[in-house]
Coordinates of C-alpha atoms and ligand atoms in Angstrom, one line a residue:
X253 CA 110.9 30.2 93.6
X254 CA 109.5 33.5 94.9
X255 CA 107.2 35.4 92.4
X256 CA 105.3 34.2 89.4
X257 CA 106.1 36.8 86.8
X258 CA 107.5 35.7 83.4
X259 CA 111.0 35.4 84.8
X260 CA 109.8 33.5 87.9
X261 CA 107.9 31.1 85.7
X262 CA 110.7 30.7 83.2
X263 CA 113.2 29.9 86.0
X264 CA 110.7 27.4 87.6
X265 CA 110.3 25.6 84.3
X266 CA 114.1 25.5 83.7
X267 CA 114.5 23.9 87.1
X268 CA 111.6 21.5 86.7
X269 CA 112.8 20.5 83.3
X270 CA 116.1 19.4 84.9
X271 CA 114.2 17.2 87.3
X272 CA 114.4 19.5 90.3
X273 CA 111.4 19.5 92.7
X274 CA 110.2 23.1 92.5
X275 CA 107.6 25.1 94.4
X276 CA 106.6 28.6 93.2
X277 CA 105.2 31.1 95.8
X278 CA 103.2 34.1 94.4
X279 CA 102.1 37.0 96.6
X280 CA 98.9 37.7 94.7
X281 CA 95.9 35.4 94.3
X282 CA 96.7 35.2 90.5
X283 CA 99.9 34.4 88.8
X284 CA 101.5 36.3 85.9
X285 CA 103.2 39.4 87.3
X286 CA 103.5 41.6 84.3
X287 CA 101.4 39.1 82.2
X288 CA 98.1 39.7 84.0
X289 CA 94.8 40.5 82.4
X290 CA 91.7 41.8 84.2
X291 CA 88.2 43.3 83.5
X292 CA 89.5 46.7 84.5
X293 CA 86.5 48.6 83.0
X294 CA 83.3 46.8 82.4
X295 CA 82.2 43.2 82.6
X296 CA 83.2 41.2 79.5
X297 CA 86.0 43.7 78.6
X298 CA 89.4 42.0 79.1
X299 CA 92.4 44.4 79.5
X300 CA 96.1 43.7 79.8
X301 CA 97.1 45.3 83.1
X302 CA 100.8 45.4 82.2
X303 CA 102.4 43.8 79.2
X304 CA 100.4 43.6 76.0
X305 CA 102.7 43.0 73.0
X306 CA 105.0 40.0 73.0
X307 CA 107.8 40.4 70.4
X308 CA 110.3 39.6 73.2
X309 CA 108.4 36.5 74.3
X310 CA 108.0 35.1 70.8
X311 CA 111.6 36.0 70.0
X312 CA 112.9 34.7 73.3
X313 CA 115.5 32.0 72.8
X314 CA 114.1 30.1 75.8
X315 CA 110.3 30.6 75.7
X316 CA 110.1 29.7 72.0
X317 CA 111.5 26.2 72.8
X318 CA 108.5 25.5 75.1
X319 CA 105.4 23.7 73.8
X320 CA 103.0 26.6 75.0
X321 CA 100.6 26.1 72.1
X322 CA 99.7 22.7 73.7
X323 CA 98.9 24.6 76.9
X324 CA 96.4 27.0 75.4
X325 CA 98.6 29.9 74.1
X326 CA 97.8 31.3 70.6
X327 CA 99.7 34.1 69.2
X328 CA 97.8 36.6 67.0
X329 CA 99.9 38.7 64.6
X330 CA 98.2 42.0 63.5
X331 CA 98.9 42.7 59.8
X332 CA 101.4 45.4 60.8
X333 CA 103.3 45.7 64.1
X334 CA 103.1 49.5 64.6
X335 CA 101.7 52.6 63.1
X336 CA 103.1 56.1 63.9
X337 CA 100.6 58.8 62.7
X338 CA 101.8 62.4 61.9
X339 CA 99.8 65.6 61.9
X340 CA 99.5 65.7 58.1
X341 CA 97.1 62.8 58.2
X342 CA 99.8 60.2 57.1
X343 CA 101.2 57.3 59.1
X344 CA 104.6 55.5 59.0
X345 CA 104.0 51.7 59.2
X346 CA 106.4 49.1 60.7
X347 CA 105.3 46.1 58.6
X348 CA 106.6 42.6 59.1
X349 CA 108.2 42.9 55.6
X350 CA 111.3 45.1 55.5
X351 CA 110.6 46.0 51.8
X352 CA 106.9 46.9 52.6
X353 CA 108.1 49.1 55.4
X354 CA 110.8 50.7 53.3
X355 CA 108.3 51.4 50.5
X356 CA 106.2 53.5 52.8
X357 CA 109.0 55.7 54.1
X358 CA 110.0 57.6 51.0
X359 CA 113.7 58.4 50.7
X360 CA 114.2 57.1 54.3
X361 CA 113.1 53.6 53.1
X362 CA 116.6 52.9 51.6
X363 CA 118.2 54.0 54.8
X364 CA 115.8 51.8 56.9
X365 CA 116.5 48.8 54.7
X366 CA 120.3 49.4 55.0
X367 CA 120.2 49.8 58.8
X368 CA 117.9 46.8 59.5
X369 CA 118.6 44.3 56.7
X370 CA 121.8 42.6 58.3
X371 CA 120.2 42.3 61.7
X372 CA 116.9 41.0 60.5
X373 CA 118.7 38.2 58.6
X374 CA 120.7 37.4 61.7
X375 CA 117.9 37.6 64.2
X376 CA 118.4 34.1 65.8
X377 CA 122.1 34.8 66.6
X378 CA 121.4 38.4 67.6
X379 CA 118.6 37.5 70.0
X380 CA 120.7 34.8 71.6
X381 CA 123.6 37.2 72.2
X382 CA 121.6 40.3 73.2
X383 CA 119.4 38.4 75.6
X384 CA 122.5 36.5 77.1
X385 CA 124.1 37.2 80.5
X386 CA 126.5 40.2 80.2
X387 CA 130.2 40.1 79.8
X388 CA 130.1 36.9 77.8
X389 CA 132.0 36.3 74.6
X390 CA 129.2 36.6 72.0
X391 CA 128.5 33.4 70.0
X392 CA 128.3 35.6 66.9
X393 CA 130.9 38.3 67.4
X394 CA 130.7 39.9 64.0
X395 CA 127.0 40.4 64.1
X396 CA 127.2 41.7 67.7
X397 CA 130.0 44.0 66.8
X398 CA 128.0 45.5 64.0
X399 CA 124.9 45.7 66.2
X400 CA 126.9 47.3 69.1
X401 CA 128.3 50.0 66.8
X402 CA 124.7 51.3 66.2
X403 CA 123.1 50.2 69.6
X404 CA 125.5 52.1 71.8
X405 CA 124.7 55.4 70.0
X406 CA 122.0 57.8 71.1
X407 CA 118.7 57.1 69.4
X408 CA 118.7 60.8 68.1
X409 CA 121.9 60.1 66.2
X410 CA 120.7 56.9 64.5
X411 CA 117.3 58.5 63.7
X412 CA 118.8 61.6 62.1
X413 CA 120.8 59.2 59.8
X414 CA 117.4 58.2 58.3
X415 CA 116.0 60.6 55.6
X416 CA 112.5 62.0 56.1
X417 CA 110.2 62.8 59.0
X418 CA 108.3 59.4 58.9
X419 CA 111.4 57.2 59.2
X420 CA 113.0 59.4 61.9
X421 CA 109.7 59.4 63.9
X422 CA 109.2 55.7 63.5
X423 CA 112.6 54.9 64.9
X424 CA 112.3 57.5 67.7
X425 CA 109.1 56.0 69.0
X426 CA 110.8 52.5 69.3
X427 CA 113.8 54.0 71.1
X428 CA 111.4 55.7 73.6
X429 CA 110.7 52.3 75.0
X430 CA 113.9 52.8 76.9
X431 CA 112.2 55.4 79.3
X432 CA 115.4 57.4 78.8
X433 CA 116.2 60.7 77.0
X434 CA 116.8 59.9 73.4
X435 CA 120.1 61.7 73.5
X436 CA 121.4 59.1 76.0
X437 CA 124.0 56.6 74.7
X438 CA 122.6 53.2 74.2
X439 CA 119.0 54.3 73.5
X440 CA 119.4 53.4 69.8
X441 CA 119.8 49.8 71.0
X442 CA 116.2 49.7 72.4
X443 CA 114.9 51.1 69.1
X444 CA 116.9 48.6 67.1
X445 CA 115.9 45.5 69.2
X446 CA 112.2 46.3 68.8
X447 CA 112.3 47.2 65.1
X448 CA 114.4 44.3 64.2
X449 CA 112.1 42.0 66.2
X450 CA 109.1 43.4 64.3
X451 CA 110.6 42.3 61.0
X452 CA 112.1 39.0 62.3
X453 CA 109.2 37.6 64.5
X454 CA 106.4 40.2 64.5
X455 CA 104.8 41.9 67.5
X456 CA 102.1 39.5 68.5
X457 CA 99.4 39.7 71.1
X458 CA 98.0 36.6 73.0
X459 CA 94.5 35.5 72.1
X460 CA 92.3 36.2 75.1
X461 CA 94.9 38.5 76.8
X462 CA 98.5 38.4 78.2
X463 CA 97.2 36.2 81.1
X464 CA 97.1 33.4 78.7
X465 CA 100.9 33.5 78.3
X466 CA 101.3 33.2 82.1
X467 CA 98.6 30.5 82.3
X468 CA 100.3 28.4 79.6
X469 CA 103.6 28.8 81.3
X470 CA 102.1 27.7 84.6
X471 CA 100.3 24.7 83.0
X472 CA 103.4 23.5 81.3
X473 CA 105.3 24.0 84.7
X474 CA 102.6 21.9 86.5
X475 CA 102.9 19.2 83.7
X476 CA 106.6 18.9 84.7
X477 CA 105.5 18.2 88.3
X478 CA 105.9 21.8 89.6
X479 CA 103.7 23.3 92.3
X480 CA 102.3 26.8 92.5
X481 CA 101.1 28.5 95.7
X482 CA 99.1 31.7 95.3
X483 CA 98.2 34.3 97.9
X484 CA 101.5 33.3 99.5
X485 CA 103.7 36.4 99.9
X486 CA 107.2 35.7 101.2
X487 CA 108.1 38.2 103.9
X488 CA 111.4 36.7 105.0
X489 CA 113.9 34.2 103.6
X490 CA 113.6 32.1 106.8
X491 CA 110.0 31.1 105.7
X492 CA 111.5 29.1 102.8
X493 CA 112.9 26.4 105.2
X494 CA 115.3 23.8 103.9
X495 CA 115.1 24.7 100.1
X496 CA 118.5 23.9 98.5
X497 CA 118.0 26.8 96.1
X498 CA 115.9 30.0 96.4
X499 CA 115.3 32.1 93.4
X500 CA 113.8 35.5 93.8
X501 CA 111.8 37.1 91.1
X502 CA 112.1 40.4 93.0
X503 CA 113.8 43.7 92.6
X504 CA 116.7 44.8 94.9
X505 CA 114.5 46.8 97.2
X506 CA 112.4 43.8 98.1
X507 CA 115.4 41.6 98.3
X508 CA 116.8 44.0 100.9
X509 CA 113.5 43.7 102.8
X510 CA 113.3 40.0 102.9
X511 CA 116.9 39.0 103.1
X512 CA 118.6 42.2 104.3
X513 CA 119.6 41.0 107.7
X514 CA 121.4 38.0 106.2
X515 CA 123.1 39.9 103.3
X516 CA 126.8 40.9 103.7
X517 CA 126.8 44.6 104.4
X518 CA 128.9 45.5 101.2
X519 CA 126.4 43.6 98.9
X520 CA 123.4 45.2 100.8
X521 CA 124.9 48.7 100.2
X522 CA 125.4 47.9 96.5
X523 CA 121.7 46.9 96.2
X524 CA 120.7 50.1 98.0
X525 CA 122.5 52.1 95.3
X526 CA 120.5 50.4 92.5
X527 CA 118.6 53.0 90.7
X528 CA 114.9 52.8 89.6
X529 CA 113.7 54.7 86.6
X530 CA 110.7 56.7 85.3
X531 CA 107.2 55.3 85.6
X532 CA 104.2 54.5 83.5
X533 CA 100.8 56.3 83.8
X534 CA 98.2 54.1 82.1
X535 CA 94.7 54.3 80.7
X536 CA 92.5 51.4 79.6
X537 CA 89.2 52.1 77.7
X538 CA 86.1 50.1 76.9
X539 CA 85.0 51.6 73.6
X540 CA 81.7 51.2 71.5
X541 CA 83.7 51.2 68.3
X542 CA 87.3 51.1 67.1
X543 CA 89.5 54.2 67.5
X544 CA 88.6 56.5 64.6
X545 CA 92.1 57.2 63.2
X546 CA 92.5 60.0 60.7
X547 CA 95.2 57.9 59.0
X548 CA 93.0 54.8 58.3
X549 CA 96.1 52.5 57.9
X550 CA 96.6 52.8 61.7
X551 CA 93.8 50.2 62.0
X552 CA 96.2 47.6 60.5
X553 CA 98.6 47.9 63.4
X554 CA 98.4 46.3 66.9
X555 CA 100.4 49.2 68.4
X556 CA 100.2 52.9 67.6
X557 CA 102.8 55.4 68.7
X558 CA 101.3 58.9 69.4
X559 CA 104.1 61.5 69.5
X560 CA 104.5 63.3 66.2
X561 CA 108.0 64.0 64.9
X562 CA 111.4 62.8 66.2
X563 CA 111.9 66.3 67.9
X564 CA 108.6 66.0 69.7
X565 CA 109.1 62.4 70.9
X566 CA 112.6 63.5 72.1
X567 CA 111.2 66.6 74.0
X568 CA 108.6 64.3 75.7
X569 CA 111.3 61.7 76.7
X570 CA 113.6 64.5 78.0
X571 CA 110.8 65.8 80.4
X572 CA 110.1 62.9 82.7
X573 CA 113.7 62.3 83.8
X574 CA 113.7 66.0 84.8
X575 CA 110.6 65.5 86.9
X576 CA 108.0 66.9 84.6
X577 CA 105.5 65.6 82.0
X578 CA 105.5 67.1 78.5
X579 CA 102.2 68.9 77.5
X580 CA 102.1 66.4 74.6
X581 CA 103.5 63.2 76.1
X582 CA 104.7 60.3 73.9
X583 CA 101.8 57.7 74.2
X584 CA 102.0 54.0 73.4
X585 CA 98.6 52.6 72.4
X586 CA 97.6 49.0 71.8
X587 CA 94.2 48.1 70.2
X588 CA 93.9 44.4 70.6
X589 CA 90.2 43.8 69.9
X590 CA 90.7 44.7 66.2
X591 CA 92.5 41.4 65.9
X592 CA 91.2 39.4 68.9
X593 CA 87.3 39.7 69.2
X594 CA 87.4 37.4 72.2
X595 CA 88.4 40.3 74.6
X596 CA 85.2 42.3 74.4
X597 CA 81.4 41.9 73.8
X598 CA 80.4 41.7 70.1
X599 CA 81.0 45.0 68.3
X600 CA 82.7 46.6 71.3
X601 CA 86.5 47.3 71.6
X602 CA 89.3 48.0 74.1
X603 CA 92.4 50.1 74.0
X604 CA 95.4 50.2 76.2
X605 CA 97.7 53.2 76.5
X606 CA 100.4 54.7 78.7
X607 CA 102.9 57.5 78.8
X608 CA 106.1 58.0 80.7
X609 CA 106.0 60.1 83.9
X610 CA 108.6 60.8 86.6
X611 CA 109.4 58.1 89.1
X612 CA 106.7 57.9 91.7
X613 CA 104.7 60.7 90.0
X614 CA 101.6 61.6 92.0
X615 CA 99.9 63.9 89.2
X616 CA 97.2 63.1 86.8
X617 CA 98.0 63.0 83.1
X618 CA 94.8 61.2 81.9
X619 CA 93.6 64.3 80.1
X620 CA 97.0 64.7 78.3
X621 CA 96.9 61.1 77.1
X622 CA 93.4 61.4 75.7
X623 CA 94.2 64.7 74.0
X624 CA 97.0 62.9 72.2
X625 CA 94.7 60.2 71.0
X626 CA 92.1 62.8 70.0
X627 CA 94.8 64.6 68.0
X628 CA 95.3 61.7 65.7
X629 CA 91.7 60.3 66.0
X630 CA 89.1 63.1 66.3
X631 CA 86.0 61.8 67.9
X632 CA 87.8 59.2 70.0
X633 CA 86.4 60.6 73.3
X634 CA 82.8 60.0 72.1
X635 CA 83.6 56.3 71.7
X636 CA 84.6 55.8 75.4
X637 CA 82.2 53.7 77.5
X638 CA 84.4 53.4 80.5
X639 CA 88.0 54.1 81.5
X640 CA 90.5 52.7 84.0
X641 CA 93.4 54.8 85.3
X642 CA 96.5 53.1 86.7
X643 CA 99.0 55.5 88.4
X644 CA 102.6 54.7 89.4
X645 CA 101.3 54.0 93.0
X646 CA 98.5 51.7 91.7
X647 CA 101.1 49.7 89.8
X648 CA 103.2 49.3 92.9
X649 CA 100.2 48.3 95.0
X650 CA 99.3 45.6 92.4
X651 CA 102.8 44.3 92.1
X652 CA 105.6 45.2 94.5
X653 CA 108.1 44.8 91.7
X654 CA 106.8 47.9 90.0
X655 CA 108.8 50.2 92.3
X656 CA 107.5 53.8 91.9
X657 CA 105.8 52.7 88.7
X658 CA 109.0 51.6 87.0
X659 CA 108.0 48.8 84.7
X660 CA 111.5 47.6 83.9
X661 CA 112.6 46.5 87.3
X662 CA 115.1 49.4 87.4
X663 CA 116.6 52.0 85.2
X664 CA 117.9 50.6 81.9
X665 CA 120.7 53.2 81.2
X666 CA 124.0 51.8 79.8
X667 CA 125.6 51.4 83.3
X668 CA 122.6 49.4 84.6
X669 CA 122.2 47.3 81.6
X670 CA 125.7 45.8 82.4
X671 CA 125.7 46.2 86.2
X672 CA 122.4 44.7 86.9
X673 CA 121.8 44.8 89.9
X674 CA 125.6 45.0 90.4
X675 CA 128.6 44.3 88.2
X676 CA 129.5 40.6 88.8
X677 CA 130.5 37.9 86.3
X678 CA 127.3 36.0 87.3
X679 CA 124.9 38.7 88.6
X680 CA 122.2 36.1 89.4
X681 CA 124.2 34.7 92.3
X682 CA 124.0 36.5 95.6
X683 CA 126.7 36.2 98.3
X684 CA 124.2 34.0 100.2
X685 CA 124.8 30.4 99.3
X686 CA 121.8 29.0 97.3
X687 CA 120.0 32.3 96.9
X688 CA 119.7 33.8 93.4
X689 CA 118.1 36.8 91.8
X690 CA 116.1 36.1 88.7
X691 CA 113.8 39.2 88.0
X692 CA 114.0 42.0 85.4
X693 CA 116.5 43.6 87.8
X694 CA 119.1 41.1 86.4
X695 CA 120.3 40.9 82.7
X696 CA 119.0 41.2 80.2
X697 CA 116.5 43.4 81.9
X698 CA 112.8 44.4 81.4
X699 CA 110.4 42.7 79.0
X700 CA 108.4 39.4 78.9
X701 CA 111.2 37.3 77.5
X702 CA 111.8 35.2 80.6
X703 CA 115.6 35.2 79.9
X704 CA 116.6 36.6 83.3
X705 CA 114.8 33.7 85.0
X706 CA 116.3 31.1 82.6
X707 CA 119.8 32.3 83.1
X708 CA 119.4 32.5 86.9
X709 CA 118.0 29.0 87.0
X710 CA 120.9 27.7 84.9
X711 CA 123.4 29.3 87.4
X712 CA 121.4 27.6 90.3
X713 CA 121.4 24.3 88.5
X714 CA 125.2 24.5 87.9
X715 CA 125.7 25.0 91.6
X716 CA 123.2 22.2 92.5
X717 CA 125.1 19.8 90.3
X718 CA 128.4 20.8 91.9
Ligands
LIG172 C1 102.2 49.0 82.1 C2 103.3 48.0 81.6 C3 103.3 47.7 80.2 C4 104.3 46.7 79.8 N1 104.3 46.4 78.4 C5 105.1 45.4 78.0 C6 105.0 45.0 76.7 O1 104.1 45.3 76.0 N2 105.9 44.0 76.3 C7 106.8 43.4 77.2 O2 107.6 42.6 76.8 N3 107.0 43.9 78.4 C8 106.2 44.8 78.9 N4 106.2 45.3 80.2 C9 107.3 44.8 81.1 C10 107.1 43.4 81.6 O3 105.8 43.2 82.1 C11 108.1 43.1 82.7 O4 109.4 43.5 82.3 C12 108.1 41.7 83.2 O5 106.8 41.3 83.7 C13 109.1 41.5 84.3 O6 109.0 40.2 84.7 P1 109.5 39.7 86.1 O7 109.1 38.2 86.2 O8 110.9 40.1 86.3 O9 108.6 40.4 87.2 P2 107.0 40.6 87.3 O10 106.3 40.3 86.1 O11 106.9 41.9 88.0 O12 106.6 39.5 88.4 C14 107.0 39.6 89.8 C15 106.0 38.7 90.5 O13 106.5 38.5 91.9 C16 105.4 38.6 92.8 N5 105.9 39.1 94.1 C17 106.4 40.3 94.4 N6 106.8 40.3 95.6 C18 106.6 39.1 96.2 C19 106.8 38.4 97.4 N7 107.4 39.1 98.4 N8 106.4 37.1 97.6 C20 105.9 36.4 96.6 N9 105.6 37.0 95.3 C21 106.0 38.2 95.2 C22 104.5 39.7 92.1 O14 103.2 39.7 92.5 C23 104.6 39.3 90.6 O15 103.7 38.3 90.3 C24 105.2 46.1 80.7 C25 105.1 46.4 82.0 C26 104.1 47.3 82.5 C27 103.9 47.5 84.0

């Protein structure tokens, strides 16, 4: 195994559970990939460097079968998953309860319930089919067909079918997690996956920080006899000696670097054509008090989306693919210490926020992000004790998988959701016997669900058994 992100760890566990002796090599001195936490600002303030909210881990058909609570993982569920404040001082809330959410959305509430109800009730079937390898016959074809009819649409189309500014903005913010213009086909699918997950399993954070998810996965892996080597970057496949299977939790660009000379030219060219997407520009703050929201109910939510109306969110998400950043960028903010006091000294707080910027963006949008927070929480800046800035280049320096600051392991447009990294019945297998890809650059793509790793390991196990 090369790389100890959530997919590498999930793949390693799948192999170890099957009794295969498994060694995991990680380039950095700490494990976790997108699940790392660090004192980015001041001593005693623990920040999630990347992933912070774990609907996809808790809802993962594989990760939820693991006894991670016995290995130190405790999920914390904020009272509401998400708040989306508006300029009139109100906020739309995505509550765990479908009814409570609908009640807060005025006339759009009925539309929200009608859109989500069937999928929330079928979450287990839906998650299994959506987070499955592509081009498989779904296990629940009716549910998937119904979901597909909505998911394949542009997010703007689905959002405009909901009455009222609040419901439209709430849906748009979720769809913006796609890093794509909201007019792009398939963006509704991102919105729906996240909103349905909020109702079905919640949007939890990990007590103590996301690093605890990685640490629990690693501890469980070791309990199965697995071995982890840190500070052990793999520069070339030849270093891996006689391993009967090699699984790479890497994106195509790194695969080309460490295996390029051995890959058939045609496959190599296909990997070269793989497209990376827009990037994240992130701020973390140490605060002397909670964020002073105008809409007080924002304090009930783990995540707060700052972007105003559907039209404004759509304008922001149309800008970065064109190489610019909107004056008022859509900002995703998480406020973990309201629900997990262990992450900061007594009475102090942290906040995590990023916006989308063009791939490899070299500019500075810290001021624009803070202006967006200030817009919905006047006085926020006076609460700041210290800030950390992570640019696209900083992300890539910390983790080579974050190419140009792309956090999803490659663009997630419709084409690359299915052809990930290239169109093949089992995209995890490479033409090199015994070498597999298992990162977020394989289906089902980005997020801390570990399903890319699990599916890749199952493909490897099937070959080993043969
Ligand atoms: C800012 C940010 C916010 C995010 N927020 C969320 C969120 O809230 N919820 C969510 O579900 N997802 C979120 N994500 C996405 C999520 O973190 C990723 O999709 C996920 O971590 C991908 O997992 P992975 O195992 O494929 O790769 P990674 O997690 O990137 O892990 C790859 C690992 O491989 C190691 N590695 C790289 N090259 C080598 C080498 N040559 N030799 C050995 N090791 C190597 C790296 O150091 C790293 O540890 C976020 C990501 C970022 C960056």
